[in-house]
CSV table of C-alpha atoms in Angstrom, one decimal:
chain,number,residue,atom,x,y,z
A,1284,MET,CA,-57.2,-57.8,-50.8
A,1285,VAL,CA,-53.6,-57.7,-50.4
A,1286,ARG,CA,-51.4,-57.9,-53.5
A,1287,ARG,CA,-47.6,-58.0,-53.2
A,1288,LYS,CA,-44.8,-56.9,-55.9
A,1289,ASP,CA,-41.8,-56.5,-54.0
A,1290,TYR,CA,-38.5,-54.5,-55.8
A,1291,ASP,CA,-34.9,-55.3,-55.2
A,1292,GLU,CA,-32.1,-52.2,-55.4
A,1293,ALA,CA,-31.3,-53.5,-58.8
A,1294,ALA,CA,-34.6,-52.4,-59.8
A,1295,LEU,CA,-34.7,-49.1,-58.0
A,1296,ARG,CA,-31.1,-48.1,-59.4
A,1297,ALA,CA,-32.3,-49.1,-63.4
A,1298,GLN,CA,-35.4,-46.5,-62.1
A,1299,GLU,CA,-33.1,-43.8,-61.4
A,1300,GLU,CA,-30.9,-44.4,-64.4
A,1301,SER,CA,-33.8,-44.3,-66.7
A,1302,THR,CA,-35.1,-41.2,-65.0
A,1303,GLY,CA,-31.9,-39.3,-64.9
A,1304,VAL,CA,-32.8,-37.9,-61.1
A,1305,SER,CA,-31.1,-38.7,-57.8
A,1306,PHE,CA,-33.9,-39.7,-55.6
A,1307,THR,CA,-32.5,-39.9,-51.7
A,1308,HIS,CA,-33.9,-38.1,-49.1
A,1309,SER,CA,-33.5,-38.6,-45.6
A,1310,LEU,CA,-35.4,-39.7,-42.7
A,1311,ARG,CA,-34.5,-39.4,-38.8
A,1312,ALA,CA,-36.4,-41.3,-36.3
A,1313,VAL,CA,-36.1,-40.6,-32.7
A,1314,ASN,CA,-36.7,-42.3,-29.7
A,1315,GLY,CA,-39.7,-41.6,-27.7
A,1316,ILE,CA,-42.5,-43.2,-25.4
A,1317,VAL,CA,-44.8,-45.0,-27.6
A,1318,THR,CA,-48.0,-46.5,-25.8
A,1319,LYS,CA,-49.1,-50.2,-26.6
A,1320,PRO,CA,-51.9,-53.2,-25.7
A,1321,VAL,CA,-50.9,-55.8,-23.3
A,1322,SER,CA,-52.3,-58.1,-26.4
A,1323,LYS,CA,-54.3,-58.2,-29.5
A,1324,GLN,CA,-57.0,-59.9,-27.4
A,1325,ASP,CA,-57.7,-57.0,-25.0
A,1326,ARG,CA,-56.8,-53.7,-26.2
A,1327,SER,CA,-58.2,-51.7,-23.5
A,1328,VAL,CA,-55.4,-52.2,-21.1
A,1329,THR,CA,-51.4,-51.1,-21.9
A,1330,VAL,CA,-48.0,-50.3,-21.1
A,1331,LYS,CA,-45.8,-47.2,-22.2
A,1332,THR,CA,-42.4,-48.2,-23.7
A,1333,VAL,CA,-39.8,-47.1,-25.2
A,1334,GLY,CA,-39.5,-46.8,-29.4
A,1335,LEU,CA,-38.8,-45.5,-32.9
A,1336,LEU,CA,-40.8,-42.3,-33.5
A,1337,PRO,CA,-40.6,-39.9,-36.4
A,1338,ASP,CA,-38.8,-36.7,-36.0
A,1339,VAL,CA,-41.7,-34.5,-36.6
A,1340,ARG,CA,-39.3,-31.7,-36.1
A,1341,ASP,CA,-37.2,-32.8,-38.9
A,1342,ARG,CA,-37.9,-30.4,-42.3
A,1343,ASP,CA,-36.4,-33.5,-44.4
A,1344,THR,CA,-38.4,-36.1,-42.3
A,1345,LEU,CA,-41.7,-34.4,-43.3
A,1346,VAL,CA,-40.6,-33.5,-46.8
A,1347,SER,CA,-39.9,-37.8,-47.2
A,1348,LEU,CA,-43.2,-38.8,-46.0
A,1349,GLY,CA,-44.8,-36.5,-48.1
A,1350,LYS,CA,-43.3,-38.1,-50.9
A,1351,MET,CA,-44.4,-41.5,-49.5
A,1352,THR,CA,-48.0,-40.1,-49.6
A,1353,TYR,CA,-47.5,-39.0,-52.9
A,1354,ASN,CA,-46.8,-42.0,-54.7
A,1355,ALA,CA,-50.2,-43.5,-52.9
A,1356,TYR,CA,-51.6,-42.0,-55.6
A,1357,LEU,CA,-48.8,-43.3,-58.5
A,1358,GLU,CA,-48.3,-46.6,-60.2
A,1359,VAL,CA,-45.0,-48.3,-59.6
A,1360,GLY,CA,-43.1,-46.3,-61.7
A,1361,GLY,CA,-45.7,-44.1,-63.0
A,1362,GLU,CA,-44.9,-40.6,-64.5
A,1363,GLY,CA,-44.2,-38.6,-61.5
A,1364,TRP,CA,-42.7,-41.2,-58.8
A,1365,TYR,CA,-40.8,-40.0,-55.7
A,1366,ASP,CA,-38.6,-43.1,-55.4
A,1367,LEU,CA,-36.8,-42.6,-51.9
A,1368,GLY,CA,-33.8,-44.3,-52.6
A,1369,GLU,CA,-32.0,-47.2,-51.1
A,1370,ARG,CA,-33.3,-46.5,-47.5
A,1371,TYR,CA,-36.8,-47.3,-48.2
A,1372,ASP,CA,-37.5,-49.4,-51.3
A,1373,LEU,CA,-41.5,-50.0,-52.3
A,1374,ASN,CA,-41.8,-53.1,-50.8
A,1375,LYS,CA,-45.9,-53.8,-51.4
A,1376,SER,CA,-48.6,-52.1,-53.6
A,1377,TYR,CA,-52.7,-52.9,-52.1
A,1378,GLY,CA,-56.0,-51.8,-53.7
A,1379,TRP,CA,-54.3,-51.0,-57.2
A,1380,ASP,CA,-56.8,-53.8,-59.0
A,1381,SER,CA,-60.3,-52.5,-57.8
A,1382,ASP,CA,-62.3,-50.0,-56.8
A,1383,GLY,CA,-60.6,-49.9,-52.8
A,1384,LEU,CA,-58.5,-48.7,-50.7
A,1385,ARG,CA,-55.0,-47.7,-52.5
A,1386,GLY,CA,-51.3,-47.1,-51.3
A,1387,HIS,CA,-48.0,-48.8,-51.2
A,1388,VAL,CA,-46.0,-50.5,-47.9
A,1389,PHE,CA,-42.4,-49.0,-47.6
A,1390,LEU,CA,-40.1,-51.4,-45.5
A,1391,ASP,CA,-35.9,-50.4,-44.8
A,1392,ASN,CA,-33.0,-52.1,-45.8
A,1393,ASP,CA,-32.5,-53.0,-41.6
A,1394,GLU,CA,-36.4,-54.2,-41.5
A,1395,GLU,CA,-36.6,-52.0,-38.9
A,1396,VAL,CA,-39.0,-49.7,-39.6
A,1397,LEU,CA,-42.0,-50.4,-42.0
A,1398,ILE,CA,-44.2,-47.6,-43.2
A,1399,ILE,CA,-47.6,-47.7,-44.8
A,1400,ALA,CA,-48.6,-44.9,-47.0
A,1401,ILE,CA,-52.8,-44.8,-48.2
A,1402,LYS,CA,-53.9,-42.7,-50.8
A,1403,GLY,CA,-56.7,-40.0,-50.3
A,1404,THR,CA,-59.3,-39.2,-51.9
A,1405,SER,CA,-59.3,-38.9,-55.6
A,1406,MET,CA,-61.9,-35.8,-56.7
A,1407,GLY,CA,-63.0,-34.8,-60.0
A,1408,PHE,CA,-62.9,-31.0,-59.1
A,1409,LEU,CA,-59.3,-30.8,-57.8
A,1410,GLY,CA,-58.6,-32.6,-61.2
A,1411,GLY,CA,-57.9,-36.0,-60.2
A,1412,GLY,CA,-60.5,-39.0,-60.6
A,1413,GLY,CA,-60.0,-42.6,-61.5
A,1414,PRO,CA,-62.1,-45.0,-60.8
A,1415,THR,CA,-62.0,-44.8,-57.1
A,1416,VAL,CA,-63.9,-41.8,-57.2
A,1417,PRO,CA,-67.4,-43.3,-56.3
A,1418,ARG,CA,-66.2,-45.0,-53.3
A,1419,ASP,CA,-63.7,-42.0,-51.9
A,1420,LYS,CA,-66.6,-39.5,-51.8
A,1421,GLN,CA,-69.0,-42.4,-49.9
A,1422,ASN,CA,-66.1,-42.8,-47.3
A,1423,ASP,CA,-65.7,-39.2,-47.0
A,1424,ASN,CA,-69.6,-38.2,-46.4
A,1425,ARG,CA,-70.0,-41.1,-43.6
A,1426,LEU,CA,-67.1,-40.3,-41.9
A,1427,PHE,CA,-67.1,-36.5,-41.9
A,1428,SER,CA,-70.8,-35.3,-41.8
A,1429,CYS,CA,-72.3,-34.6,-39.2
A,1430,CYS,CA,-75.4,-36.7,-39.9
A,1431,CYS,CA,-75.4,-38.8,-42.7
A,1432,ALA,CA,-74.1,-35.8,-45.5
A,1433,ARG,CA,-77.5,-34.2,-44.5
A,1434,VAL,CA,-77.0,-30.5,-45.5
A,1435,GLY,CA,-80.4,-30.5,-47.1
A,1436,PRO,CA,-83.6,-31.6,-48.3
A,1437,SER,CA,-82.0,-32.0,-51.6
A,1438,TRP,CA,-79.1,-33.8,-50.4
A,1439,ARG,CA,-78.4,-37.9,-51.0
A,1440,THR,CA,-77.4,-39.2,-47.8
A,1441,VAL,CA,-75.4,-42.0,-47.4
A,1442,CYS,CA,-76.5,-44.3,-43.9
A,1443,ASP,CA,-80.5,-44.1,-42.8
A,1444,CYS,CA,-79.8,-42.3,-39.2
A,1445,PHE,CA,-81.4,-38.8,-40.0
A,1446,ILE,CA,-84.3,-38.2,-37.9
A,1447,GLU,CA,-85.5,-34.6,-38.4
A,1448,ASP,CA,-83.9,-31.3,-38.2
A,1449,GLY,CA,-81.0,-30.9,-36.0
A,1450,SER,CA,-81.5,-34.1,-34.8
A,1451,CYS,CA,-79.6,-37.8,-35.5
A,1452,ASN,CA,-79.6,-41.7,-34.3
A,1453,GLN,CA,-76.0,-41.9,-32.3
A,1454,THR,CA,-76.4,-45.8,-32.6
A,1455,CYS,CA,-77.2,-45.4,-36.1
A,1456,LEU,CA,-74.2,-43.7,-37.2
A,1457,GLU,CA,-71.7,-45.8,-35.0
A,1458,ASP,CA,-72.8,-48.4,-36.8
A,1459,SER,CA,-72.4,-46.7,-39.9
A,1460,VAL,CA,-69.0,-46.0,-40.0
A,1461,ASP,CA,-68.6,-50.0,-38.2
A,1462,GLU,CA,-69.4,-52.1,-42.0
A,1463,GLU,CA,-67.7,-53.6,-43.9
A,1464,ARG,CA,-66.7,-52.8,-46.9
A,1465,LEU,CA,-65.6,-48.6,-45.9
A,1466,TYR,CA,-62.1,-48.3,-45.9
A,1467,ILE,CA,-60.9,-48.0,-42.4
A,1468,ASP,CA,-62.1,-51.9,-42.2
A,1469,GLU,CA,-59.6,-52.7,-45.6
A,1470,ALA,CA,-57.5,-50.6,-43.9
A,1471,ALA,CA,-57.4,-52.6,-40.3
A,1472,ILE,CA,-57.3,-56.1,-42.5
A,1473,LEU,CA,-54.2,-54.6,-43.9
A,1474,PHE,CA,-52.7,-53.8,-41.0
A,1475,GLU,CA,-53.5,-57.0,-39.5
A,1476,GLU,CA,-51.5,-58.6,-42.1
A,1477,LEU,CA,-48.4,-56.7,-42.7
A,1478,SER,CA,-48.6,-57.2,-38.6
A,1479,ALA,CA,-48.4,-60.7,-39.2
A,1480,LEU,CA,-45.9,-60.6,-42.1
A,1481,TYR,CA,-43.3,-58.3,-39.9
A,1482,PRO,CA,-43.3,-59.0,-36.2
A,1483,GLY,CA,-41.3,-56.6,-34.2
A,1484,VAL,CA,-40.3,-54.0,-36.6
A,1485,HIS,CA,-41.6,-50.6,-35.9
A,1486,VAL,CA,-44.7,-49.7,-37.9
A,1487,TRP,CA,-45.6,-46.2,-39.1
A,1488,LEU,CA,-48.4,-44.7,-40.7
A,1489,THR,CA,-48.6,-41.6,-43.1
A,1490,GLY,CA,-51.0,-40.7,-45.8
A,1491,HIS,CA,-52.5,-37.9,-47.2
A,1492,SER,CA,-56.5,-35.9,-47.0
A,1493,LEU,CA,-58.8,-39.1,-46.4
A,1494,GLY,CA,-55.6,-41.2,-46.2
A,1495,GLY,CA,-54.0,-39.3,-43.3
A,1496,SER,CA,-57.6,-39.2,-41.9
A,1497,LEU,CA,-57.5,-42.8,-42.2
A,1498,ALA,CA,-53.9,-44.0,-41.0
A,1499,GLY,CA,-54.9,-41.4,-37.6
A,1500,LEU,CA,-58.0,-43.8,-37.2
A,1501,VAL,CA,-55.9,-47.0,-37.8
A,1502,GLY,CA,-53.2,-45.7,-35.7
A,1503,LEU,CA,-55.6,-44.7,-32.5
A,1504,THR,CA,-56.6,-48.3,-32.7
A,1505,TYR,CA,-53.4,-50.4,-32.7
A,1506,TYR,CA,-51.6,-47.6,-31.0
A,1507,TYR,CA,-49.0,-47.1,-33.8
A,1508,PRO,CA,-47.1,-43.7,-35.1
A,1509,VAL,CA,-48.6,-41.6,-37.6
A,1510,VAL,CA,-48.2,-38.4,-39.8
A,1511,ALA,CA,-50.6,-37.2,-41.5
A,1512,PHE,CA,-50.8,-34.7,-44.3
A,1513,GLU,CA,-54.1,-32.2,-45.0
A,1514,ALA,CA,-56.1,-34.8,-43.4
A,1515,PRO,CA,-59.8,-34.1,-42.7
A,1516,PRO,CA,-60.7,-33.7,-39.1
A,1517,GLU,CA,-61.4,-37.0,-38.3
A,1518,ARG,CA,-62.0,-36.8,-34.2
A,1519,LEU,CA,-65.2,-37.2,-34.5
A,1520,ALA,CA,-64.9,-40.9,-36.7
A,1521,ALA,CA,-62.9,-41.8,-34.0
A,1522,SER,CA,-65.3,-40.8,-31.2
A,1523,ARG,CA,-67.7,-43.2,-33.2
A,1524,LEU,CA,-65.9,-45.8,-33.3
A,1525,HIS,CA,-65.1,-45.6,-30.2
A,1526,LEU,CA,-61.5,-46.0,-30.4
A,1527,PRO,CA,-58.9,-44.5,-27.1
A,1528,LYS,CA,-59.3,-40.5,-26.1
A,1529,PRO,CA,-59.1,-38.4,-22.9
A,1530,PRO,CA,-58.8,-38.8,-20.6
A,1531,ALA,CA,-57.3,-42.4,-20.9
A,1532,TYR,CA,-55.5,-41.6,-23.7
A,1533,PRO,CA,-53.9,-38.0,-23.9
A,1534,TYR,CA,-53.9,-36.4,-27.4
A,1535,GLU,CA,-50.2,-35.3,-26.3
A,1536,GLU,CA,-49.7,-38.7,-25.8
A,1537,MET,CA,-50.9,-40.6,-29.3
A,1538,ASN,CA,-48.2,-40.1,-31.6
A,1539,ILE,CA,-50.5,-39.1,-34.3
A,1540,TRP,CA,-49.6,-35.7,-36.0
A,1541,HIS,CA,-51.5,-34.1,-38.5
A,1542,VAL,CA,-49.8,-31.6,-40.7
A,1543,GLY,CA,-51.4,-28.8,-42.6
A,1544,HIS,CA,-50.9,-25.3,-43.8
A,1545,SER,CA,-53.9,-22.9,-42.9
A,1546,ALA,CA,-55.0,-22.1,-46.3
A,1547,ASP,CA,-56.4,-25.6,-46.8
A,1548,SER,CA,-60.0,-25.6,-45.8
A,1549,LEU,CA,-60.0,-29.1,-46.3
A,1550,TYR,CA,-57.6,-29.5,-43.7
A,1551,GLN,CA,-58.8,-26.9,-41.7
A,1552,GLY,CA,-62.6,-28.2,-41.2
A,1553,ALA,CA,-64.3,-25.0,-43.5
A,1554,CYS,CA,-64.8,-26.7,-46.4
A,1555,ASN,CA,-68.4,-26.7,-45.7
A,1556,GLY,CA,-71.6,-24.4,-46.8
A,1557,VAL,CA,-73.5,-23.0,-49.7
A,1558,GLY,CA,-71.4,-22.2,-52.1
A,1559,SER,CA,-68.2,-24.2,-51.1
A,1560,SER,CA,-65.9,-25.7,-53.3
A,1561,CYS,CA,-67.1,-29.3,-51.5
A,1562,TRP,CA,-70.9,-28.6,-50.8
A,1563,ILE,CA,-71.3,-28.1,-54.6
A,1564,ALA,CA,-69.1,-30.8,-55.3
A,1565,GLY,CA,-71.2,-33.4,-53.1
A,1566,TYR,CA,-68.8,-33.7,-49.8
A,1567,ALA,CA,-70.1,-32.9,-46.4
A,1568,MET,CA,-67.5,-32.1,-44.5
A,1569,GLU,CA,-68.6,-30.5,-41.3
A,1570,THR,CA,-65.9,-31.8,-38.5
A,1571,HIS,CA,-63.7,-29.8,-37.3
A,1572,CYS,CA,-61.2,-31.2,-34.9
A,1573,HIS,CA,-58.4,-33.7,-35.1
A,1574,SER,CA,-57.1,-36.0,-32.8
A,1575,GLY,CA,-53.7,-36.1,-31.6
A,1576,MET,CA,-51.5,-32.9,-32.5
A,1577,SER,CA,-51.3,-30.6,-35.0
A,1578,ILE,CA,-48.9,-29.1,-37.3
A,1579,ILE,CA,-50.0,-26.1,-38.9
A,1580,TYR,CA,-47.8,-23.8,-41.2
A,1581,ASP,CA,-49.4,-19.9,-41.3
A,1582,THR,CA,-49.3,-19.8,-45.1
A,1583,VAL,CA,-52.3,-17.5,-45.0
A,1584,ALA,CA,-50.3,-14.8,-42.7
A,1585,LYS,CA,-46.6,-16.0,-44.5
A,1586,TYR,CA,-48.0,-15.9,-48.1
A,1587,SER,CA,-51.4,-14.4,-48.4
A,1588,TRP,CA,-52.7,-17.2,-49.6
A,1589,SER,CA,-56.7,-17.0,-49.4
A,1590,VAL,CA,-58.5,-20.4,-47.9
A,1591,GLY,CA,-59.8,-22.9,-50.2
A,1592,VAL,CA,-58.9,-26.0,-51.7
A,1593,ARG,CA,-56.1,-24.5,-54.8
A,1594,TYR,CA,-53.0,-25.8,-52.2
A,1595,HIS,CA,-54.6,-29.3,-50.4
A,1596,ARG,CA,-52.7,-31.6,-53.3
A,1597,ILE,CA,-50.2,-33.1,-51.5
A,1598,LYS,CA,-47.6,-32.3,-54.5
A,1599,ASP,CA,-48.0,-28.4,-53.7
A,1600,VAL,CA,-48.2,-29.6,-50.2
A,1601,ILE,CA,-44.2,-31.1,-50.5
A,1602,GLU,CA,-43.0,-27.9,-53.0
A,1603,ARG,CA,-45.1,-24.9,-51.8
A,1604,VAL,CA,-44.7,-25.8,-47.8
A,1605,LEU,CA,-42.7,-28.4,-46.3
A,1606,GLU,CA,-39.8,-27.9,-49.0
A,1607,ALA,CA,-40.3,-24.1,-49.2
A,1608,TRP,CA,-40.8,-22.8,-45.7
A,1609,ASP,CA,-37.6,-21.2,-44.7
A,1610,GLU,CA,-38.8,-21.3,-40.1
A,1611,PRO,CA,-38.4,-24.1,-38.3
A,1612,VAL,CA,-41.3,-26.4,-38.4
A,1613,PRO,CA,-44.2,-25.2,-36.5
A,1614,GLU,CA,-44.2,-26.6,-32.8
A,1615,PRO,CA,-47.0,-29.5,-32.4
A,1616,ALA,CA,-49.9,-28.8,-30.5
A,1617,VAL,CA,-53.8,-30.0,-29.2
A,1618,GLU,CA,-56.8,-28.5,-30.6
A,1619,GLU,CA,-57.9,-27.2,-27.8
A,1620,ASP,CA,-62.1,-26.0,-27.3
A,1621,CYS,CA,-62.5,-27.3,-30.5
A,1622,VAL,CA,-66.2,-28.6,-31.0
A,1623,ASP,CA,-67.8,-30.6,-33.7
A,1624,CYS,CA,-71.1,-30.4,-35.2
A,1625,GLY,CA,-72.5,-28.5,-32.1
A,1626,TRP,CA,-75.9,-27.1,-33.5
A,1627,TRP,CA,-76.8,-31.0,-34.0
A,1628,ASP,CA,-79.2,-33.4,-31.0
A,1629,PHE,CA,-77.6,-36.9,-31.2
A,1630,LEU,CA,-79.5,-39.4,-29.8
A,1631,ASP,CA,-79.9,-43.2,-28.6
A,1632,ASP,CA,-82.5,-45.3,-29.8
A,1633,ASN,CA,-84.8,-45.1,-26.5
A,1634,GLU,CA,-84.4,-40.7,-27.2
A,1635,GLU,CA,-87.1,-38.7,-28.9
A,1636,PRO,CA,-86.6,-35.2,-30.8
A,1637,GLY,CA,-86.6,-32.4,-28.8
A,1638,SER,CA,-85.6,-34.5,-25.2
A,1639,LYS,CA,-82.6,-32.7,-24.8
A,1640,SER,CA,-80.9,-29.0,-25.2
A,1641,MET,CA,-79.2,-28.1,-28.1
A,1642,CYS,CA,-78.0,-25.3,-30.1
A,1643,LYS,CA,-80.3,-24.8,-33.4
A,1644,ARG,CA,-77.9,-24.3,-36.7
A,1645,LYS,CA,-78.0,-20.8,-38.0
């Protein structure tokens, strides 16, 4: 699945000369407490140790990670490419010969930190496109809908878990997000291969939109730090995948940071309902809750931006939010009292509709 293509410093310097642009950016790491499984065979037993974490309170670090996620959408050396400079040379790319998971891998010259950047959804209504659009959409509707993208009788569902209005089969849902050919499975395979190639390095994950949510799910699986940008809420998908969660693994200790702004309806879990851009395009983006901690730039209050998908693109986030923000990086916080899909009744195989109390959708 993984195609390797290495770039040396000379190749990167040639690229710099051909564009006439300086590509130097800073990225800071800090010592912090990380959770590690005792062994690969038993991930339920963990220990806490000191490791390197991305400094999410440093603006330049967030900008650099954001540019890595931007690069994940682009062919190497393509138009608009952000070269991250001699400290973080592009090391590999994956998924570019098919309609599968895409992105790039960065390794610093000291081989101390390896960063996996995962591409997000290519959406036609956001001006994107390309061969990954159908599978991107399928993954979005599997991970972020309440029940197989069943939002009305006219919708085509992405799995067979719907029972009747307001009721869905929980066992079926768990199986539907844990099958082969979904991106989360491909991301896990990629992570295992890279871990074998670089044992002992500090691994961080990053991504934008769907890529950020996938990074969060892989980070939860393997207990590695994640910085995600404008990622749709993935807490419900993590629960269906039976990934670690509170109280055994508190959100404050996950080292997962979801960076986003208040005007992005996809990040806020508000791109849904009749007439929304997502609904019109056939995306059932119904979840509301992120795992880990959230860093929210209040662009609605500061810039009077209206809530929608207009500023969801990572390039806009980098240039209009991360680089332009003239205040300190917002404090990370857990999304408290957050509920996903409270209007659905999720039933086990042996339960009948109406056997549980539920709030009907309004």
